[in-house]
Amino acid sequence: MLLVGGRLASVLLALASIRISTTLLPPEQYGVLALLVTFQVFCGLFLVNPVGQYINRHTHEWVDDRTLLARLLRYRHYVFFAGLAGALAFGAWATLQPLSRVEQLLDMVAVMAMVLAATWNATSVSLLNMLGLRSASVTWAIVTSCAGLLISGLLVVQWPNGLAWFAGQAAGMAIGAVGAGRAVRRYLPVPVDGDYPLLDALAVRSYILPLAAATGFMWWQLSGFRLLVEHYWGLAALGMVAVGLGVANQLWSVFESLVMQFLFPLFYRRIAGSSVLDGQQAFSDLINSLGPMYLVFAAATLVAAPALVTLFLASSYEGVRMFVFLGMMAECTRALGNLFAVGAQVEKRMGALIFPYAVGAVLLTSCLIFAAGIGANILQAIGMAIFAGLGMLLTMILRVRRLVSFKFDTRCWIAAMLLFGCIACIGWMWQSLAETWIVSLGMLMLTGLITVLAWAVLYWMSPGIQRLLNVRLMPTFLGK
């Protein structure tokens, strides 16, 4: 209940953040914020994420042999390099933009600070969760969101621009990183003496570099395409796109983090040191547990989209409703693609992920350039870009199928598709009702109730999720 309550609080804080930022920032400044986030996400996905996933993959092994803290000492230097790279990448791009030297310098400092703070925040909060300390993990995640919202709001009231909001979010990340980091050190056992590497040459060659290539293409699909949007359609259009797709991304990110926080530690524990067959069974259980839930959640977000726009966006952003719809569909394909990509973790063959994400990136770029070439407006361009997500998802399933032998639980997937259809039909009848706050709030509550009931049906039908829930994390060091 604490985990669910914490994530519900995270959803409300994320939506409150969108409401406050769209109230205080005009579309042009929201476009500036979107560009700053683009470079932060570049570092997070391309440089940090591969190493972070490697740490998650080996967390339980390193905790068991008491070498985790010793290995993380080497991580500090790499994180600093990632932050510096982000600042330099933004600086190189900024030289082509009409920005003053002072603006360029402030933006570079903000990007570097955000990369450092967000990386340590994500690392520490994730470790708390991986170690079974879910209450501490949820607490520091909420502290991060609250601090970021408060500081960003105060800064933007004084300086109403995208950089001020971004800097406030970085400060919130730093506060959460310090607290969560101390909690990790307090609960871990005393490390053994010795010099232990975080990575070796084989890990870099077979795991880190292939995954970095894959996540680089993923970054372009998730955030990098904003550079093309700004180039062809301008900052105001980018601001509208970023808000609409941002609502969808916030909801899906919080939902993904909830299910990942609960089930992924169990999955990683189950495949740690297991045989290939056991790993394949664990992966089958994971996709058959989460995939159907994702479909139901996709239907629910499509139904809730009009109400979310009414409740959580300022009136100046009323035109983003269709971007929210498109964002919900894009996020569903992205989340399902990422779920199937976990199959590469079973045998640590991350190179298999490069081609699917490359397909998605090439399709997205082609769609945007084609749309600009024929004079399409930004809404038509984003609508075409949905096909990039579908292409990535289909390619990912086929690619992972060749790598890992998994089985679909046909009964659960068919039930999820039927539930998707039923919820979507309800949404079609409701789409014109969300005109007032009271009606919109009622729609959200009813949609949430229907979604929870649908998940309960899937939980009852799925033996895979039962097997995952029977896994023990065995944090024997917590009693020290």
PDB file of N, CA and C in Angstrom, residues 256 259-271 278-294 335-346 406-409 412-413 462-469:
ATOM      1  N   GLU A 256       5.151   3.104 -15.274  1.00  0.00           N
ATOM      2  CA  GLU A 256       6.261   2.175 -15.504  1.00  0.00           C
ATOM      3  C   GLU A 256       7.145   2.040 -14.269  1.00  0.00           C
ATOM      4  N   VAL A 259       5.430  -0.280 -11.641  1.00  0.00           N
ATOM      5  CA  VAL A 259       5.503  -1.720 -11.890  1.00  0.00           C
ATOM      6  C   VAL A 259       6.950  -2.203 -11.893  1.00  0.00           C
ATOM      7  N   MET A 260       7.870  -1.356 -12.387  1.00  0.00           N
ATOM      8  CA  MET A 260       9.282  -1.740 -12.374  1.00  0.00           C
ATOM      9  C   MET A 260       9.818  -1.797 -10.950  1.00  0.00           C
ATOM     10  N   GLN A 261       9.385  -0.844 -10.138  1.00  0.00           N
ATOM     11  CA  GLN A 261       9.851  -0.823  -8.756  1.00  0.00           C
ATOM     12  C   GLN A 261       9.397  -2.059  -8.004  1.00  0.00           C
ATOM     13  N   PHE A 262       8.249  -2.585  -8.381  1.00  0.00           N
ATOM     14  CA  PHE A 262       7.706  -3.731  -7.675  1.00  0.00           C
ATOM     15  C   PHE A 262       8.174  -5.064  -8.261  1.00  0.00           C
ATOM     16  N   LEU A 263       8.161  -5.189  -9.588  1.00  0.00           N
ATOM     17  CA  LEU A 263       8.425  -6.485 -10.213  1.00  0.00           C
ATOM     18  C   LEU A 263       9.855  -6.674 -10.712  1.00  0.00           C
ATOM     19  N   PHE A 264      10.528  -5.607 -11.134  1.00  0.00           N
ATOM     20  CA  PHE A 264      11.848  -5.788 -11.729  1.00  0.00           C
ATOM     21  C   PHE A 264      12.896  -6.308 -10.736  1.00  0.00           C
ATOM     22  N   PRO A 265      12.904  -5.847  -9.471  1.00  0.00           N
ATOM     23  CA  PRO A 265      13.848  -6.471  -8.538  1.00  0.00           C
ATOM     24  C   PRO A 265      13.627  -7.973  -8.405  1.00  0.00           C
ATOM     25  N   LEU A 266      12.374  -8.401  -8.443  1.00  0.00           N
ATOM     26  CA  LEU A 266      12.074  -9.834  -8.377  1.00  0.00           C
ATOM     27  C   LEU A 266      12.581 -10.545  -9.628  1.00  0.00           C
ATOM     28  N   PHE A 267      12.403  -9.895 -10.787  1.00  0.00           N
ATOM     29  CA  PHE A 267      12.881 -10.483 -12.040  1.00  0.00           C
ATOM     30  C   PHE A 267      14.404 -10.589 -12.045  1.00  0.00           C
ATOM     31  N   TYR A 268      15.094  -9.500 -11.638  1.00  0.00           N
ATOM     32  CA  TYR A 268      16.567  -9.527 -11.646  1.00  0.00           C
ATOM     33  C   TYR A 268      17.108 -10.538 -10.632  1.00  0.00           C
ATOM     34  N   ARG A 269      16.454 -10.655  -9.487  1.00  0.00           N
ATOM     35  CA  ARG A 269      16.872 -11.668  -8.525  1.00  0.00           C
ATOM     36  C   ARG A 269      16.678 -13.071  -9.098  1.00  0.00           C
ATOM     37  N   ARG A 270      15.589 -13.255  -9.826  1.00  0.00           N
ATOM     38  CA  ARG A 270      15.285 -14.576 -10.377  1.00  0.00           C
ATOM     39  C   ARG A 270      16.280 -15.001 -11.455  1.00  0.00           C
ATOM     40  N   ILE A 271      16.785 -14.033 -12.250  1.00  0.00           N
ATOM     41  CA  ILE A 271      17.719 -14.409 -13.314  1.00  0.00           C
ATOM     42  C   ILE A 271      19.164 -14.346 -12.856  1.00  0.00           C
ATOM     43  N   ASP A 278      15.658 -21.151 -16.990  1.00  0.00           N
ATOM     44  CA  ASP A 278      15.004 -20.409 -15.913  1.00  0.00           C
ATOM     45  C   ASP A 278      14.886 -18.927 -16.265  1.00  0.00           C
ATOM     46  N   GLY A 279      15.917 -18.384 -16.897  1.00  0.00           N
ATOM     47  CA  GLY A 279      15.864 -16.985 -17.309  1.00  0.00           C
ATOM     48  C   GLY A 279      14.796 -16.743 -18.359  1.00  0.00           C
ATOM     49  N   GLN A 280      14.660 -17.677 -19.295  1.00  0.00           N
ATOM     50  CA  GLN A 280      13.627 -17.538 -20.317  1.00  0.00           C
ATOM     51  C   GLN A 280      12.231 -17.630 -19.716  1.00  0.00           C
ATOM     52  N   GLN A 281      12.045 -18.514 -18.749  1.00  0.00           N
ATOM     53  CA  GLN A 281      10.757 -18.612 -18.076  1.00  0.00           C
ATOM     54  C   GLN A 281      10.447 -17.339 -17.300  1.00  0.00           C
ATOM     55  N   ALA A 282      11.464 -16.773 -16.643  1.00  0.00           N
ATOM     56  CA  ALA A 282      11.272 -15.524 -15.904  1.00  0.00           C
ATOM     57  C   ALA A 282      10.876 -14.395 -16.846  1.00  0.00           C
ATOM     58  N   PHE A 283      11.503 -14.348 -18.031  1.00  0.00           N
ATOM     59  CA  PHE A 283      11.163 -13.306 -19.002  1.00  0.00           C
ATOM     60  C   PHE A 283       9.740 -13.495 -19.526  1.00  0.00           C
ATOM     61  N   SER A 284       9.361 -14.725 -19.794  1.00  0.00           N
ATOM     62  CA  SER A 284       7.987 -14.992 -20.225  1.00  0.00           C
ATOM     63  C   SER A 284       6.990 -14.531 -19.172  1.00  0.00           C
ATOM     64  N   ASP A 285       7.285 -14.825 -17.906  1.00  0.00           N
ATOM     65  CA  ASP A 285       6.390 -14.388 -16.827  1.00  0.00           C
ATOM     66  C   ASP A 285       6.304 -12.870 -16.766  1.00  0.00           C
ATOM     67  N   LEU A 286       7.442 -12.202 -17.012  1.00  0.00           N
ATOM     68  CA  LEU A 286       7.454 -10.739 -16.934  1.00  0.00           C
ATOM     69  C   LEU A 286       6.585 -10.114 -18.026  1.00  0.00           C
ATOM     70  N   ILE A 287       6.764 -10.544 -19.274  1.00  0.00           N
ATOM     71  CA  ILE A 287       5.991  -9.922 -20.363  1.00  0.00           C
ATOM     72  C   ILE A 287       4.514 -10.294 -20.277  1.00  0.00           C
ATOM     73  N   ASN A 288       4.210 -11.491 -19.784  1.00  0.00           N
ATOM     74  CA  ASN A 288       2.812 -11.887 -19.666  1.00  0.00           C
ATOM     75  C   ASN A 288       2.130 -11.248 -18.460  1.00  0.00           C
ATOM     76  N   SER A 289       2.925 -10.739 -17.534  1.00  0.00           N
ATOM     77  CA  SER A 289       2.377 -10.003 -16.394  1.00  0.00           C
ATOM     78  C   SER A 289       2.155  -8.536 -16.737  1.00  0.00           C
ATOM     79  N   LEU A 290       3.167  -7.917 -17.368  1.00  0.00           N
ATOM     80  CA  LEU A 290       3.118  -6.473 -17.588  1.00  0.00           C
ATOM     81  C   LEU A 290       2.497  -6.084 -18.925  1.00  0.00           C
ATOM     82  N   GLY A 291       2.715  -6.870 -19.984  1.00  0.00           N
ATOM     83  CA  GLY A 291       2.185  -6.509 -21.301  1.00  0.00           C
ATOM     84  C   GLY A 291       0.679  -6.274 -21.293  1.00  0.00           C
ATOM     85  N   PRO A 292      -0.120  -7.221 -20.802  1.00  0.00           N
ATOM     86  CA  PRO A 292      -1.569  -6.989 -20.741  1.00  0.00           C
ATOM     87  C   PRO A 292      -1.947  -5.787 -19.872  1.00  0.00           C
ATOM     88  N   MET A 293      -1.222  -5.580 -18.785  1.00  0.00           N
ATOM     89  CA  MET A 293      -1.497  -4.408 -17.943  1.00  0.00           C
ATOM     90  C   MET A 293      -1.230  -3.116 -18.712  1.00  0.00           C
ATOM     91  N   TYR A 294      -0.192  -3.114 -19.540  1.00  0.00           N
ATOM     92  CA  TYR A 294       0.116  -1.929 -20.345  1.00  0.00           C
ATOM     93  C   TYR A 294      -1.030  -1.616 -21.314  1.00  0.00           C
ATOM     94  N   ALA A 335       6.668   1.887 -24.278  1.00  0.00           N
ATOM     95  CA  ALA A 335       6.732   1.072 -23.071  1.00  0.00           C
ATOM     96  C   ALA A 335       6.739  -0.418 -23.404  1.00  0.00           C
ATOM     97  N   LEU A 336       5.907  -0.821 -24.356  1.00  0.00           N
ATOM     98  CA  LEU A 336       5.904  -2.236 -24.752  1.00  0.00           C
ATOM     99  C   LEU A 336       7.231  -2.623 -25.389  1.00  0.00           C
ATOM    100  N   GLY A 337       7.795  -1.733 -26.203  1.00  0.00           N
ATOM    101  CA  GLY A 337       9.099  -2.010 -26.793  1.00  0.00           C
ATOM    102  C   GLY A 337      10.176  -2.173 -25.735  1.00  0.00           C
ATOM    103  N   ASN A 338      10.169  -1.293 -24.736  1.00  0.00           N
ATOM    104  CA  ASN A 338      11.152  -1.395 -23.656  1.00  0.00           C
ATOM    105  C   ASN A 338      10.959  -2.664 -22.836  1.00  0.00           C
ATOM    106  N   LEU A 339       9.705  -3.085 -22.683  1.00  0.00           N
ATOM    107  CA  LEU A 339       9.432  -4.315 -21.939  1.00  0.00           C
ATOM    108  C   LEU A 339      10.036  -5.522 -22.651  1.00  0.00           C
ATOM    109  N   PHE A 340       9.823  -5.625 -23.941  1.00  0.00           N
ATOM    110  CA  PHE A 340      10.398  -6.757 -24.679  1.00  0.00           C
ATOM    111  C   PHE A 340      11.919  -6.650 -24.754  1.00  0.00           C
ATOM    112  N   ALA A 341      12.446  -5.426 -24.691  1.00  0.00           N
ATOM    113  CA  ALA A 341      13.901  -5.257 -24.731  1.00  0.00           C
ATOM    114  C   ALA A 341      14.578  -5.867 -23.515  1.00  0.00           C
ATOM    115  N   VAL A 342      13.845  -6.049 -22.421  1.00  0.00           N
ATOM    116  CA  VAL A 342      14.420  -6.652 -21.217  1.00  0.00           C
ATOM    117  C   VAL A 342      14.908  -8.074 -21.500  1.00  0.00           C
ATOM    118  N   GLY A 343      14.366  -8.707 -22.548  1.00  0.00           N
ATOM    119  CA  GLY A 343      14.802 -10.059 -22.898  1.00  0.00           C
ATOM    120  C   GLY A 343      16.292 -10.151 -23.158  1.00  0.00           C
ATOM    121  N   ALA A 344      16.896  -9.061 -23.622  1.00  0.00           N
ATOM    122  CA  ALA A 344      18.336  -9.063 -23.870  1.00  0.00           C
ATOM    123  C   ALA A 344      19.132  -9.178 -22.578  1.00  0.00           C
ATOM    124  N   GLN A 345      18.509  -8.827 -21.433  1.00  0.00           N
ATOM    125  CA  GLN A 345      19.207  -8.924 -20.156  1.00  0.00           C
ATOM    126  C   GLN A 345      19.445 -10.376 -19.738  1.00  0.00           C
ATOM    127  N   VAL A 346      18.611 -11.285 -20.213  1.00  0.00           N
ATOM    128  CA  VAL A 346      18.713 -12.679 -19.781  1.00  0.00           C
ATOM    129  C   VAL A 346      20.076 -13.256 -20.120  1.00  0.00           C
ATOM    130  N   PHE A 406      10.572 -17.176 -25.624  1.00  0.00           N
ATOM    131  CA  PHE A 406       9.528 -16.843 -24.664  1.00  0.00           C
ATOM    132  C   PHE A 406       8.171 -17.269 -25.216  1.00  0.00           C
ATOM    133  N   LYS A 407       7.220 -17.400 -24.327  1.00  0.00           N
ATOM    134  CA  LYS A 407       5.873 -17.842 -24.697  1.00  0.00           C
ATOM    135  C   LYS A 407       4.846 -16.809 -24.248  1.00  0.00           C
ATOM    136  N   PHE A 408       3.904 -16.504 -25.140  1.00  0.00           N
ATOM    137  CA  PHE A 408       2.802 -15.626 -24.782  1.00  0.00           C
ATOM    138  C   PHE A 408       1.726 -16.421 -24.049  1.00  0.00           C
ATOM    139  N   ASP A 409       1.206 -15.817 -22.981  1.00  0.00           N
ATOM    140  CA  ASP A 409       0.030 -16.367 -22.315  1.00  0.00           C
ATOM    141  C   ASP A 409      -1.183 -15.857 -23.088  1.00  0.00           C
ATOM    142  N   CYS A 412      -4.308 -14.332 -21.290  1.00  0.00           N
ATOM    143  CA  CYS A 412      -4.153 -13.006 -20.687  1.00  0.00           C
ATOM    144  C   CYS A 412      -4.124 -11.906 -21.748  1.00  0.00           C
ATOM    145  N   TRP A 413      -3.415 -12.145 -22.848  1.00  0.00           N
ATOM    146  CA  TRP A 413      -3.311 -11.123 -23.881  1.00  0.00           C
ATOM    147  C   TRP A 413      -4.658 -10.888 -24.569  1.00  0.00           C
ATOM    148  N   SER A 462      -3.388 -14.502 -14.362  1.00  0.00           N
ATOM    149  CA  SER A 462      -1.982 -14.657 -14.738  1.00  0.00           C
ATOM    150  C   SER A 462      -1.192 -15.506 -13.748  1.00  0.00           C
ATOM    151  N   PRO A 463      -0.781 -16.721 -14.141  1.00  0.00           N
ATOM    152  CA  PRO A 463       0.113 -17.502 -13.266  1.00  0.00           C
ATOM    153  C   PRO A 463       1.531 -16.935 -13.238  1.00  0.00           C
ATOM    154  N   GLY A 464       1.915 -16.208 -14.293  1.00  0.00           N
ATOM    155  CA  GLY A 464       3.264 -15.651 -14.351  1.00  0.00           C
ATOM    156  C   GLY A 464       3.526 -14.653 -13.245  1.00  0.00           C
ATOM    157  N   ILE A 465       2.576 -13.795 -12.993  1.00  0.00           N
ATOM    158  CA  ILE A 465       2.786 -12.801 -11.941  1.00  0.00           C
ATOM    159  C   ILE A 465       2.828 -13.454 -10.569  1.00  0.00           C
ATOM    160  N   GLN A 466       2.120 -14.579 -10.426  1.00  0.00           N
ATOM    161  CA  GLN A 466       2.176 -15.309  -9.146  1.00  0.00           C
ATOM    162  C   GLN A 466       3.573 -15.877  -8.922  1.00  0.00           C
ATOM    163  N   ARG A 467       4.180 -16.390  -9.989  1.00  0.00           N
ATOM    164  CA  ARG A 467       5.532 -16.938  -9.843  1.00  0.00           C
ATOM    165  C   ARG A 467       6.536 -15.838  -9.509  1.00  0.00           C
ATOM    166  N   LEU A 468       6.386 -14.662 -10.132  1.00  0.00           N
ATOM    167  CA  LEU A 468       7.299 -13.560  -9.824  1.00  0.00           C
ATOM    168  C   LEU A 468       7.152 -13.100  -8.378  1.00  0.00           C
ATOM    169  N   LEU A 469       5.926 -13.054  -7.900  1.00  0.00           N
ATOM    170  CA  LEU A 469       5.698 -12.572  -6.533  1.00  0.00           C
ATOM    171  C   LEU A 469       6.212 -13.543  -5.478  1.00  0.00           C
TER     172      LEU A 469
END
